[in-house]
PDB file of C-alpha atoms and ligand atoms in Angstrom:
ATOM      1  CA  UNK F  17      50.674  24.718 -58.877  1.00  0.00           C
ATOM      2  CA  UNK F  18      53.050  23.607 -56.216  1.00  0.00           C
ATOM      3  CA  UNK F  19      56.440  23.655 -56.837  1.00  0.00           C
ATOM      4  CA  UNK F  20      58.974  20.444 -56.126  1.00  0.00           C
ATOM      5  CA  UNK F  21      61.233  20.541 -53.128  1.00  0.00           C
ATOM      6  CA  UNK F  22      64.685  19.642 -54.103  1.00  0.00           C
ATOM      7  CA  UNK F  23      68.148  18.668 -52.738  1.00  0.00           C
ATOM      8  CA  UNK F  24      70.821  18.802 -55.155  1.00  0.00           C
ATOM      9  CA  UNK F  25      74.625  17.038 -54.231  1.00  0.00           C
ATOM     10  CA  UNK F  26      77.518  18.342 -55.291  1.00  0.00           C
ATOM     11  CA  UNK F  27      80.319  16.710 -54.823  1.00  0.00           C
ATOM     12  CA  UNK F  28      83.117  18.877 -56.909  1.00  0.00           C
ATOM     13  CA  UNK F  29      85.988  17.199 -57.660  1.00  0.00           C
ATOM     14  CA  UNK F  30      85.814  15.127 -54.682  1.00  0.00           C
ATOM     15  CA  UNK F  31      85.848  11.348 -53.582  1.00  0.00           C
ATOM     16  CA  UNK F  32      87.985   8.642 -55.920  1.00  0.00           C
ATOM     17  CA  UNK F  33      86.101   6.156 -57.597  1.00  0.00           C
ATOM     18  CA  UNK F  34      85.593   3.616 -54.662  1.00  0.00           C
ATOM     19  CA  UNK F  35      84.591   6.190 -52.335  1.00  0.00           C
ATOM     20  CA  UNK F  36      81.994   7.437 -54.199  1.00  0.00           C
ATOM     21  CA  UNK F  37      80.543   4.124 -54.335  1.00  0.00           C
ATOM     22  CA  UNK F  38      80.624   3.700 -50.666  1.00  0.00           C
ATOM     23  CA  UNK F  39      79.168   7.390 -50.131  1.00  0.00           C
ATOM     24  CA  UNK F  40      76.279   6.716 -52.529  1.00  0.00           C
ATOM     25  CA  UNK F  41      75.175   3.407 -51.068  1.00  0.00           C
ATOM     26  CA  UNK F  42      74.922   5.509 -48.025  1.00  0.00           C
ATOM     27  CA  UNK F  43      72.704   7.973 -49.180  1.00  0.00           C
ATOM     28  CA  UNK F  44      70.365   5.432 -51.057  1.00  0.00           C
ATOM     29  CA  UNK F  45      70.149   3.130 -47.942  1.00  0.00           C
ATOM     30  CA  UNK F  46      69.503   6.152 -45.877  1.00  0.00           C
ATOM     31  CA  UNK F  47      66.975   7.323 -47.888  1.00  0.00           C
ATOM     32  CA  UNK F  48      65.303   3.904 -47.995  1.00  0.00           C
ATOM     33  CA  UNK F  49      65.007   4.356 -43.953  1.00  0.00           C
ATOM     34  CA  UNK F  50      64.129   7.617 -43.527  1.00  0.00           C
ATOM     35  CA  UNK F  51      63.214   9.644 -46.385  1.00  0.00           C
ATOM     36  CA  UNK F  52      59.255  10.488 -45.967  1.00  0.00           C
ATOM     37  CA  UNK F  53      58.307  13.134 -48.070  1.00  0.00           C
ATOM     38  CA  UNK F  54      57.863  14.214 -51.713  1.00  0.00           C
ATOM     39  CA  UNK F  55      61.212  15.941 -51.733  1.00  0.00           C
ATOM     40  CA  UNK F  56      63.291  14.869 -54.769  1.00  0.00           C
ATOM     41  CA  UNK F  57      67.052  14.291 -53.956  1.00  0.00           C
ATOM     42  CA  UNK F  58      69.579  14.818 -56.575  1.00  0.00           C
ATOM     43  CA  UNK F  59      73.461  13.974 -56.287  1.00  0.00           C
ATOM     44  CA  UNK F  60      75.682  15.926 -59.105  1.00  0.00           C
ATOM     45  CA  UNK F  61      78.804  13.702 -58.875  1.00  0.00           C
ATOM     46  CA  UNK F  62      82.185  13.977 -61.238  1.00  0.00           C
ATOM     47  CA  UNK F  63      81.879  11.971 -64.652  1.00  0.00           C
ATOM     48  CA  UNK F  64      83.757   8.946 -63.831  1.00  0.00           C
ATOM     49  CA  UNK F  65      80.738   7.916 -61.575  1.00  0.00           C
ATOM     50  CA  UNK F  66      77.844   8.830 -63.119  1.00  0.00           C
ATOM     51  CA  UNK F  67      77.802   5.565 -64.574  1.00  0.00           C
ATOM     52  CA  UNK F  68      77.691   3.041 -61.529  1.00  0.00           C
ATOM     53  CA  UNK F  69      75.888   5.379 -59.269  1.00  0.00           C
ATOM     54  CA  UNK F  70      72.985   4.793 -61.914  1.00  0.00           C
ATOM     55  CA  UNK F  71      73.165   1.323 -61.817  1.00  0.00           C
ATOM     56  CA  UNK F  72      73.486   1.525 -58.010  1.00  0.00           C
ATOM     57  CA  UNK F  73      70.735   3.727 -57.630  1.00  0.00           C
ATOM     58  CA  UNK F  74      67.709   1.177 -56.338  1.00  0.00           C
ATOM     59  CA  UNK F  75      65.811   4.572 -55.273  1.00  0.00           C
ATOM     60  CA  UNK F  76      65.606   6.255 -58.225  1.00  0.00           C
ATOM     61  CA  UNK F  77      61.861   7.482 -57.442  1.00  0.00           C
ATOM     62  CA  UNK F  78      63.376   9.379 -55.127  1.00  0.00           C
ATOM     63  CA  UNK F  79      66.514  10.030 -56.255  1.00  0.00           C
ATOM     64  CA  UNK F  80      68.643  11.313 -59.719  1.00  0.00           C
ATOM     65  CA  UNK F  81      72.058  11.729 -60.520  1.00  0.00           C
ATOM     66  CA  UNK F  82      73.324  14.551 -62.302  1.00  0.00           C
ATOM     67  CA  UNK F  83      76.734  15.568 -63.923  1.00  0.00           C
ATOM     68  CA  UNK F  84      78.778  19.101 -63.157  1.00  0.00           C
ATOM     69  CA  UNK F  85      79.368  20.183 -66.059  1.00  0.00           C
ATOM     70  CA  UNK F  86      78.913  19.802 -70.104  1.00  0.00           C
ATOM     71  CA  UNK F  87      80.593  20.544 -73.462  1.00  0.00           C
ATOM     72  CA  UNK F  88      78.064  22.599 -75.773  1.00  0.00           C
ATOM     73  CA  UNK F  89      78.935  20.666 -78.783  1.00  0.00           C
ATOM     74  CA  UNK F  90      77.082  17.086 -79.074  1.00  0.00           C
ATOM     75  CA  UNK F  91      80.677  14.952 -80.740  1.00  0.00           C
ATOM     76  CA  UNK F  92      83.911  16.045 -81.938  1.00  0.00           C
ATOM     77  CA  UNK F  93      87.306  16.761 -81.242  1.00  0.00           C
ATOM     78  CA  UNK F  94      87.099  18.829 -78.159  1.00  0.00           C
ATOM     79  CA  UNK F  95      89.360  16.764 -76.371  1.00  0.00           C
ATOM     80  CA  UNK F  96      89.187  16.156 -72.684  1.00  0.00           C
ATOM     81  CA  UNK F  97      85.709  17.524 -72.518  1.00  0.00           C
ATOM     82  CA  UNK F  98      81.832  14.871 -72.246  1.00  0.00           C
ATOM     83  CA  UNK F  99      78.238  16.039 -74.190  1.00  0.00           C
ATOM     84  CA  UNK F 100      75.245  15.666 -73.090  1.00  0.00           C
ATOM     85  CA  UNK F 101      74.464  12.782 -74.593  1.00  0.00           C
ATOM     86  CA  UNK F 102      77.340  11.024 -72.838  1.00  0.00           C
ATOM     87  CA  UNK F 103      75.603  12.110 -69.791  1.00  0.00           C
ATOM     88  CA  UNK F 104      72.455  10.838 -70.858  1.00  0.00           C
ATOM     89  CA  UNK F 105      74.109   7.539 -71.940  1.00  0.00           C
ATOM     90  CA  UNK F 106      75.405   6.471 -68.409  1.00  0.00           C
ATOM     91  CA  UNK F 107      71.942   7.705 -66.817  1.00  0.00           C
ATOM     92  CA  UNK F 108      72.447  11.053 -66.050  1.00  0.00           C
ATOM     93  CA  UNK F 109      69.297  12.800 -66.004  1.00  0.00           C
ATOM     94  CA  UNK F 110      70.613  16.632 -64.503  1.00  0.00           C
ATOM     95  CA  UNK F 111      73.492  18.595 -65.383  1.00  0.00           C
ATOM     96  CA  UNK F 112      74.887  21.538 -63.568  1.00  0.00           C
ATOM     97  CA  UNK F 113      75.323  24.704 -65.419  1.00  0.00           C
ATOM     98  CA  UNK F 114      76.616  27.958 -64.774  1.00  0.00           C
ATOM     99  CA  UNK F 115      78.338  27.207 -61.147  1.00  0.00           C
ATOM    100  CA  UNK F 116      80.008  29.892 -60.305  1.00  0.00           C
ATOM    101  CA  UNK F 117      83.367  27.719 -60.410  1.00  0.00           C
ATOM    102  CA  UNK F 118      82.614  26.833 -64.022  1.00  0.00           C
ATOM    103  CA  UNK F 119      82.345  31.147 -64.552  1.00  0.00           C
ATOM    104  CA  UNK F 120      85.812  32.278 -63.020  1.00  0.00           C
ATOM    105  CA  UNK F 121      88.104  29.180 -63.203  1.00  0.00           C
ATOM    106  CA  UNK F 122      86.789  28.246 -66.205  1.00  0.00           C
ATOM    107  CA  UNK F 123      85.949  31.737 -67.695  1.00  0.00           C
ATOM    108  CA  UNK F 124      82.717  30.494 -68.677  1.00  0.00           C
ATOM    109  CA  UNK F 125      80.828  33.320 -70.029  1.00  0.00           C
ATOM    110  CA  UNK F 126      76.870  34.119 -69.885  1.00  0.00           C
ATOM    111  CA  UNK F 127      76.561  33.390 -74.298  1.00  0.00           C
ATOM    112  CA  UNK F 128      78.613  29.986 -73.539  1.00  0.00           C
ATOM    113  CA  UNK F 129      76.417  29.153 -70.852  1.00  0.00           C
ATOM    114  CA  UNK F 130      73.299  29.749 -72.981  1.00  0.00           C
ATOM    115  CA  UNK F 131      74.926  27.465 -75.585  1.00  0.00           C
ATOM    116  CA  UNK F 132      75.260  24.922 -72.899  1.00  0.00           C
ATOM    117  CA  UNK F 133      71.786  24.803 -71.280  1.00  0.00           C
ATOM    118  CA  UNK F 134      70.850  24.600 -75.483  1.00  0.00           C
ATOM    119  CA  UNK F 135      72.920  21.363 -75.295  1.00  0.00           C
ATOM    120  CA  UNK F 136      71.643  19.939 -72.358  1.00  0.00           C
ATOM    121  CA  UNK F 137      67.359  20.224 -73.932  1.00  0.00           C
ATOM    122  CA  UNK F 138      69.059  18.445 -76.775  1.00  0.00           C
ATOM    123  CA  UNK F 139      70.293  15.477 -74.801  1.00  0.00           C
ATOM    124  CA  UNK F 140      66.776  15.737 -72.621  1.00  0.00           C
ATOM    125  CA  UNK F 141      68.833  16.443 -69.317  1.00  0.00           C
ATOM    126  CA  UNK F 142      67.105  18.609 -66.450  1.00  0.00           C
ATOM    127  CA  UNK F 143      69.344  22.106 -66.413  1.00  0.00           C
ATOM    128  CA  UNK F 144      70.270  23.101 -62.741  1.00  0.00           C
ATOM    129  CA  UNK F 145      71.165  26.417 -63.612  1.00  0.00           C
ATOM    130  CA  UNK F 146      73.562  28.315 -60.655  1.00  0.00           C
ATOM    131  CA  UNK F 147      73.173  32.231 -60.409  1.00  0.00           C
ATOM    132  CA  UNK F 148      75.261  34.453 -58.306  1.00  0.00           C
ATOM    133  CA  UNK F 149      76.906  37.855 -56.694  1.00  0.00           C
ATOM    134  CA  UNK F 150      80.458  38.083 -55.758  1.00  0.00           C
ATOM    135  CA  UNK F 151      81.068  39.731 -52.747  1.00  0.00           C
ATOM    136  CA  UNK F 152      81.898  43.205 -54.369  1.00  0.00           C
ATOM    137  CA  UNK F 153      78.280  43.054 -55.950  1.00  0.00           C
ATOM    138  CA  UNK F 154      76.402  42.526 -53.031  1.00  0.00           C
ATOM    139  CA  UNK F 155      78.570  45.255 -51.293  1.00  0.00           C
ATOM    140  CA  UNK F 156      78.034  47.516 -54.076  1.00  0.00           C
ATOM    141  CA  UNK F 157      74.355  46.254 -54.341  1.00  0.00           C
ATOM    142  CA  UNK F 158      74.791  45.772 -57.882  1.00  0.00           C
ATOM    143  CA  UNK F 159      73.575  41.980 -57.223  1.00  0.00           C
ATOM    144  CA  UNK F 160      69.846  42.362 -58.318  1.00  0.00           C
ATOM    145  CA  UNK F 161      71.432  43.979 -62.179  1.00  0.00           C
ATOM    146  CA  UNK F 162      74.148  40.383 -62.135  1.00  0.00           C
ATOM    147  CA  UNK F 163      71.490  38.225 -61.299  1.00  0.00           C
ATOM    148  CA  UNK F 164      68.916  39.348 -63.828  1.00  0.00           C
ATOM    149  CA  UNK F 165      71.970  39.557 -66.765  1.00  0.00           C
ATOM    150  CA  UNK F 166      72.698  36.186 -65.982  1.00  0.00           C
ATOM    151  CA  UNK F 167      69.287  34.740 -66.120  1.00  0.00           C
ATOM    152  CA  UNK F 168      68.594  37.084 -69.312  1.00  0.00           C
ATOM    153  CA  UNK F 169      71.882  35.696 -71.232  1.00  0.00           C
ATOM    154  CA  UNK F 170      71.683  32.349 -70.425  1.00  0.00           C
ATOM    155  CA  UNK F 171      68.042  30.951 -70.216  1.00  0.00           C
ATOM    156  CA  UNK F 172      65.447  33.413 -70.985  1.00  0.00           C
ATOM    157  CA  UNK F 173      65.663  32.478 -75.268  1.00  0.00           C
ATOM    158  CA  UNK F 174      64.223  29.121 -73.959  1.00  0.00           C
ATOM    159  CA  UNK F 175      60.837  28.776 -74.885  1.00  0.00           C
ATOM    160  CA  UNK F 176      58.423  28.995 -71.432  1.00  0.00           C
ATOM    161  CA  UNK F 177      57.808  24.851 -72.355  1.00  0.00           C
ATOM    162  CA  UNK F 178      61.582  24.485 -71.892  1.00  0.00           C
ATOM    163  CA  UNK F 179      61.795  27.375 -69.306  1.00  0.00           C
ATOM    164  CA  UNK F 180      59.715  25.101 -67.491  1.00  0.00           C
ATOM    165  CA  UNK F 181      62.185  22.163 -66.781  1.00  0.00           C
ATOM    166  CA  UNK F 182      64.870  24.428 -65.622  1.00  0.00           C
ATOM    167  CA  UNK F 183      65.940  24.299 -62.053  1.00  0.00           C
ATOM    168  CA  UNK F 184      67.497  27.312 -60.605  1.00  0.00           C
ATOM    169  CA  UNK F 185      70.264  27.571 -58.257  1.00  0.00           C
ATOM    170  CA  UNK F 186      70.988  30.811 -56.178  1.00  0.00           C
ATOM    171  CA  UNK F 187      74.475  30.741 -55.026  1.00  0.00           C
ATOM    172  CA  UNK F 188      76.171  34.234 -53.728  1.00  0.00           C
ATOM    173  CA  UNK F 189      79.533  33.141 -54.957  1.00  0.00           C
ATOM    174  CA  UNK F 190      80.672  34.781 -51.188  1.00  0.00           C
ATOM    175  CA  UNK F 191      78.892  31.621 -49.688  1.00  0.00           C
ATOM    176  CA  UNK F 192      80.281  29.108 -51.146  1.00  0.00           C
ATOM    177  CA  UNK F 193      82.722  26.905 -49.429  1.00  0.00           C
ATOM    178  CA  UNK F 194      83.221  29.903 -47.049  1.00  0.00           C
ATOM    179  CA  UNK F 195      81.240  28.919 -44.233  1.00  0.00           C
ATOM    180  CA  UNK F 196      79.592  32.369 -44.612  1.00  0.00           C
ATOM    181  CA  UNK F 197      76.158  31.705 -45.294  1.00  0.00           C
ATOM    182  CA  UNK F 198      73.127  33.882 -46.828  1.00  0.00           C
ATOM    183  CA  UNK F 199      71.093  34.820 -43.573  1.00  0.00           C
ATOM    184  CA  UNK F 200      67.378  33.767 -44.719  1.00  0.00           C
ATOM    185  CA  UNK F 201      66.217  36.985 -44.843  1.00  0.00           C
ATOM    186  CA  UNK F 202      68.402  37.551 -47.838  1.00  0.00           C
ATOM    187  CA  UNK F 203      67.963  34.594 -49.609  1.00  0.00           C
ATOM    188  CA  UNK F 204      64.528  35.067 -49.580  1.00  0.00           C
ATOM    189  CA  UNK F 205      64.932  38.863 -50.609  1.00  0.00           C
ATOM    190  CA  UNK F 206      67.444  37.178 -53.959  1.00  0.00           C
ATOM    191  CA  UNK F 207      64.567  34.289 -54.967  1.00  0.00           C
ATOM    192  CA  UNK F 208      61.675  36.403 -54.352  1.00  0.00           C
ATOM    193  CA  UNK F 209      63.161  38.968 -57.156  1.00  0.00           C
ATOM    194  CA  UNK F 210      64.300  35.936 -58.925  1.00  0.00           C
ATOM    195  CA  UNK F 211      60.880  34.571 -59.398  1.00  0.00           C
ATOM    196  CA  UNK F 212      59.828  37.938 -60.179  1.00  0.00           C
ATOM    197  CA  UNK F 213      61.838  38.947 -63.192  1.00  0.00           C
ATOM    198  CA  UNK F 214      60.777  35.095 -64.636  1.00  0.00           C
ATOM    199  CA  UNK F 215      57.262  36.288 -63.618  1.00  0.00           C
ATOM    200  CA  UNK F 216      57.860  39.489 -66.025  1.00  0.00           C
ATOM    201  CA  UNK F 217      59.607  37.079 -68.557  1.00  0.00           C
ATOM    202  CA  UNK F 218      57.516  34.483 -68.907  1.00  0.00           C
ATOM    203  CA  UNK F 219      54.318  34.380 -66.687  1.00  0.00           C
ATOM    204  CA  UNK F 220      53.433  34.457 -62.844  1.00  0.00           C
ATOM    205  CA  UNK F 221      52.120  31.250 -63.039  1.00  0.00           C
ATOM    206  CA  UNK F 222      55.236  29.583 -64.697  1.00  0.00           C
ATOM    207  CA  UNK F 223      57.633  31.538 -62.065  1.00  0.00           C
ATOM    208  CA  UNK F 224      55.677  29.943 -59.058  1.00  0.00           C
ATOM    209  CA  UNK F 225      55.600  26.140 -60.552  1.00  0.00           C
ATOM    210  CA  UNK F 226      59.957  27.282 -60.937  1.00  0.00           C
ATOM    211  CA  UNK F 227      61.701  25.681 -57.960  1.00  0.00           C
ATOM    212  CA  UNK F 228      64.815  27.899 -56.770  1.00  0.00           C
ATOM    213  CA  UNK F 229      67.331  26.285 -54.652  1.00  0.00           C
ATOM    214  CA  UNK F 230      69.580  28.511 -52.132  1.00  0.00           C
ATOM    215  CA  UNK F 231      73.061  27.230 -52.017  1.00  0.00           C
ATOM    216  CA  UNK F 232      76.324  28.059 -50.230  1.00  0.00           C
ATOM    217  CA  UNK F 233      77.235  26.839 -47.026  1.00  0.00           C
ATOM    218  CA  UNK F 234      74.174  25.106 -46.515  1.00  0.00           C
ATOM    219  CA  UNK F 235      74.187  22.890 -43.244  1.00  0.00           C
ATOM    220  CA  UNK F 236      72.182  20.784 -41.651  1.00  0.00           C
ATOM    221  CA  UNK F 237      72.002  23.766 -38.875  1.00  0.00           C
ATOM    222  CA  UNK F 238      70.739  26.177 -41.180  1.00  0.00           C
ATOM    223  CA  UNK F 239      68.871  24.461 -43.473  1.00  0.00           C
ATOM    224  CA  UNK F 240      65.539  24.546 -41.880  1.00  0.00           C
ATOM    225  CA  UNK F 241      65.370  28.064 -41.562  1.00  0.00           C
ATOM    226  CA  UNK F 242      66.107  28.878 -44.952  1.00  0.00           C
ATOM    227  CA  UNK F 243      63.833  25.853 -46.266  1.00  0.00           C
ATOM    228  CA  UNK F 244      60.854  27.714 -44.814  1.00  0.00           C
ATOM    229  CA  UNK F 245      61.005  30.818 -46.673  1.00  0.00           C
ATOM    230  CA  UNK F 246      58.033  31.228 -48.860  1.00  0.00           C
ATOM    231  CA  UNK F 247      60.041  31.541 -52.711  1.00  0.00           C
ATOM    232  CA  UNK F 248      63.553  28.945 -51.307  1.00  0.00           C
ATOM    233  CA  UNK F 249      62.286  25.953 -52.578  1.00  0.00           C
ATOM    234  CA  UNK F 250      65.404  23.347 -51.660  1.00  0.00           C
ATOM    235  CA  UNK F 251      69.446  23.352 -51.363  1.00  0.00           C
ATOM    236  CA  UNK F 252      72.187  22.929 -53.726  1.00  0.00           C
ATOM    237  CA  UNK F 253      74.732  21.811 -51.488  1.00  0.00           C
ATOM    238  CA  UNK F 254      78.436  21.268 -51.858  1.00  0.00           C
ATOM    239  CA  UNK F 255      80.738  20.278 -48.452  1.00  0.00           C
ATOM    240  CA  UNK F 256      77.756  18.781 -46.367  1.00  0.00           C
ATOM    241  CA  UNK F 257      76.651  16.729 -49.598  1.00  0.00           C
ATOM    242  CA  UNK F 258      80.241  14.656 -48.674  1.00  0.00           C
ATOM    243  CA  UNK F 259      78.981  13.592 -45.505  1.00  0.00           C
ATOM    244  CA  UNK F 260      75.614  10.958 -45.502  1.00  0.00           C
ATOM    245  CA  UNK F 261      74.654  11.921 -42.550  1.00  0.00           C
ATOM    246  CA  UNK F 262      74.650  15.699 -42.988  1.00  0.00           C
ATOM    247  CA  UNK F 263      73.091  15.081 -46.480  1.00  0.00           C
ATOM    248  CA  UNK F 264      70.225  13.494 -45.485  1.00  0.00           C
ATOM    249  CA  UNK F 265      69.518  15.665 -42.283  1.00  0.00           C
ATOM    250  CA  UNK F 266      69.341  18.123 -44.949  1.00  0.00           C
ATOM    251  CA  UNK F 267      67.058  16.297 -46.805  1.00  0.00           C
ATOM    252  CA  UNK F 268      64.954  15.272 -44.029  1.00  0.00           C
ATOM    253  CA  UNK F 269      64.249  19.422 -43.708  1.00  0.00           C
ATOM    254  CA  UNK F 270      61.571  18.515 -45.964  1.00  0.00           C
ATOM    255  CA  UNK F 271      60.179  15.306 -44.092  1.00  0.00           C
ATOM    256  CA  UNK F 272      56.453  15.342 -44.019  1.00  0.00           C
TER     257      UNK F 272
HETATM  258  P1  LIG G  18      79.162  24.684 -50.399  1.00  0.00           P
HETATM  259  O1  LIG G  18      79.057  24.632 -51.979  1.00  0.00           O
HETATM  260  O2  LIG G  18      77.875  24.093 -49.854  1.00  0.00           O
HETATM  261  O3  LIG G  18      80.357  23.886 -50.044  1.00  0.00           O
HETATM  262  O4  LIG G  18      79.289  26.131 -50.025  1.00  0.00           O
HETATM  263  C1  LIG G  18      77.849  24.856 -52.654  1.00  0.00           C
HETATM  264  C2  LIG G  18      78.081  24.778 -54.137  1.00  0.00           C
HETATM  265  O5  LIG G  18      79.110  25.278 -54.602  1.00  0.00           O
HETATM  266  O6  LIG G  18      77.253  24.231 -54.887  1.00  0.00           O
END
C-alpha cells in the first residue's frame, strides 16, 4: 500500500489574526496554480484561526487545517485551555501532539500525551504525533531508546485500526528553529527504525501504509533531498511554513 505524501504548516504562535488570513489565501491560491500531485498539504495554525481558515479554505481536497495543541479532557473548567471537539467544531480536522515545545515548555509528559492523542480519536481529529532527540541524546546515541519510549508511551495502546490514522512527525529537537538540519542520511537512518519498531508493534504492512514526516529546519533547499529517501514520507515545517512562497516550493517537492 502506498503511503500519502504530506506537508504539514506550522505556524507557532505566529501571525495576528489578519495576517493569517492574508497568508492562507496565499497558500490556497497558490495551490490552485500550481499544486499537481497527490500530496496532501496541511497548515497547523494557532486557535483563533482555525475557524476562518476553514471557511476560507476553497481547496480543501487538497488541503486541511489542523490545531497545535489540545486539552485531554472533552469540557470543564480547565480554564484557558480548547478540546478536541472545539477543534472539530470550527473545522479542524488534525491536531498536533507531542511537539517537542509542548514537552519542555509545557512539561508535557509521554502518559499526558497518550491521554491527549486518546482525546483527539474521540473528537475524530487526525493525530500528527512529533517524536524527537535533544542534542545530548543524539550525542550520547541514546536517540533510538527516546524515540521508541516515546512512541511506546504515547501511541502504541491504540488499537492498529486507530494506529492507522496517526501521522508521525520526526523532529530532532536540535533542528528545530536552529537552522541545523538532519543531513538525509540521518533522517532516513531515524524513520527507517521508526517504521521498524511499528513494524514489530503492530505489523509490516501497517508500518509501510504509516507516513513519517522529517521536520526541523526544513527548506525549500533541502527539501528535495530528504523527500527522496525511501521511509521520509513529507515535512512538518515550522519558519518556511510563514512564507507562501517557500511553503509551496516545499510542497511542489512532491509535484508529479
Ligand atoms: P522549524 O520548525 O521548521 O522552524 O525548524 C519545525 C517544527 O517545530 O515543527
Amino acid at each position: 500500500m502506498s503511503r500519502k505524501k504530506i506537508v504539514a504548516g506550522n505556524w507557532k504562535m505566529n501571525l495576528d489574526y489578519q495576517a493569517g488570513i492574508s497568508l492562507f489565501s496565499e497558500i490556497t491560491q497558490m495551490l490552485k496554480d500550481e499544486h499537481r500531485g497527490n500530496q496532501e498539504v496541511i497548515v497547523c495554525a494557532p486557535f483563533i484561526h482555525l475557524g476562518a481558515l476553514n471557511k476560507l479554505n476553497d481547496v480543501k481536497e487538497k488541503l486541511g487545517v489542523g490545531a497545535q495543541n489540545l486539552h485531554q479532557a472533552d469540557s470543564g473548567a480547565y480554564t484557558g485551555e480548547i478540546s478536541g471537539s472545539q477543534i472539530k467544531s470550527v473545522g479542524g480536522k488534525y491536531v498536533l501532539i507531542g511537539h517537542s515545545e509542548r514537552r519542555s515548555y509545557f512539561k508535557e509528559t509521554n502518559e499526558i500525551l497518550a491521554e491527549k492523542v486518546d482525546a483527539a480519536f474521540r473528537h475524530h481529529l487526525t493525530p500528527i504525533f512529533c517524536i524527537g532527540e535533544t542534542k545530548e541524546q543524539r550525542e550520547d546515541g541514546s536517540y533510538f531508546e527516546v524515540l521508541k519510549a516515546q512512541l511506546e508511551q504515547s501511541v502504541f495502546h491504540l488499537s492498529s485500526k486507530d494506529f492507522e490514522r496517526v501521522i508521525i512527525a520526526y523532529e530532532p529537537v536540535w533542528a528545530i528553529g536552529t537552522g541545523l538540519t538532519a543531513s538525509p542520511e540521518q533522517a532516513q537512518e531515524v524513520h527507517a527504525y521508526i517504521r521498524k519498531v511499528i513494524a514489530e508493534k503492530y505489523s509490516q504492512e501497517l508500518a509501510d501504509s504509516i507516513s513519517i514526516l522529517y521536520g526541523g529546519s526544513c527548506n525549500p533547499k533541502n527539501a528535495e533531498s530528504l523527500f527522496a529517501q525511501a521511509d521520509i514520507d513529507g515535512g512538518l515545517i515550522g519558519g518556511a511554513s510563514l512564507k507562501s512562497r517557500d511553503f509551496l516550493d516545499i510542497v511542489k517537492v512532491y509535484n508529479s
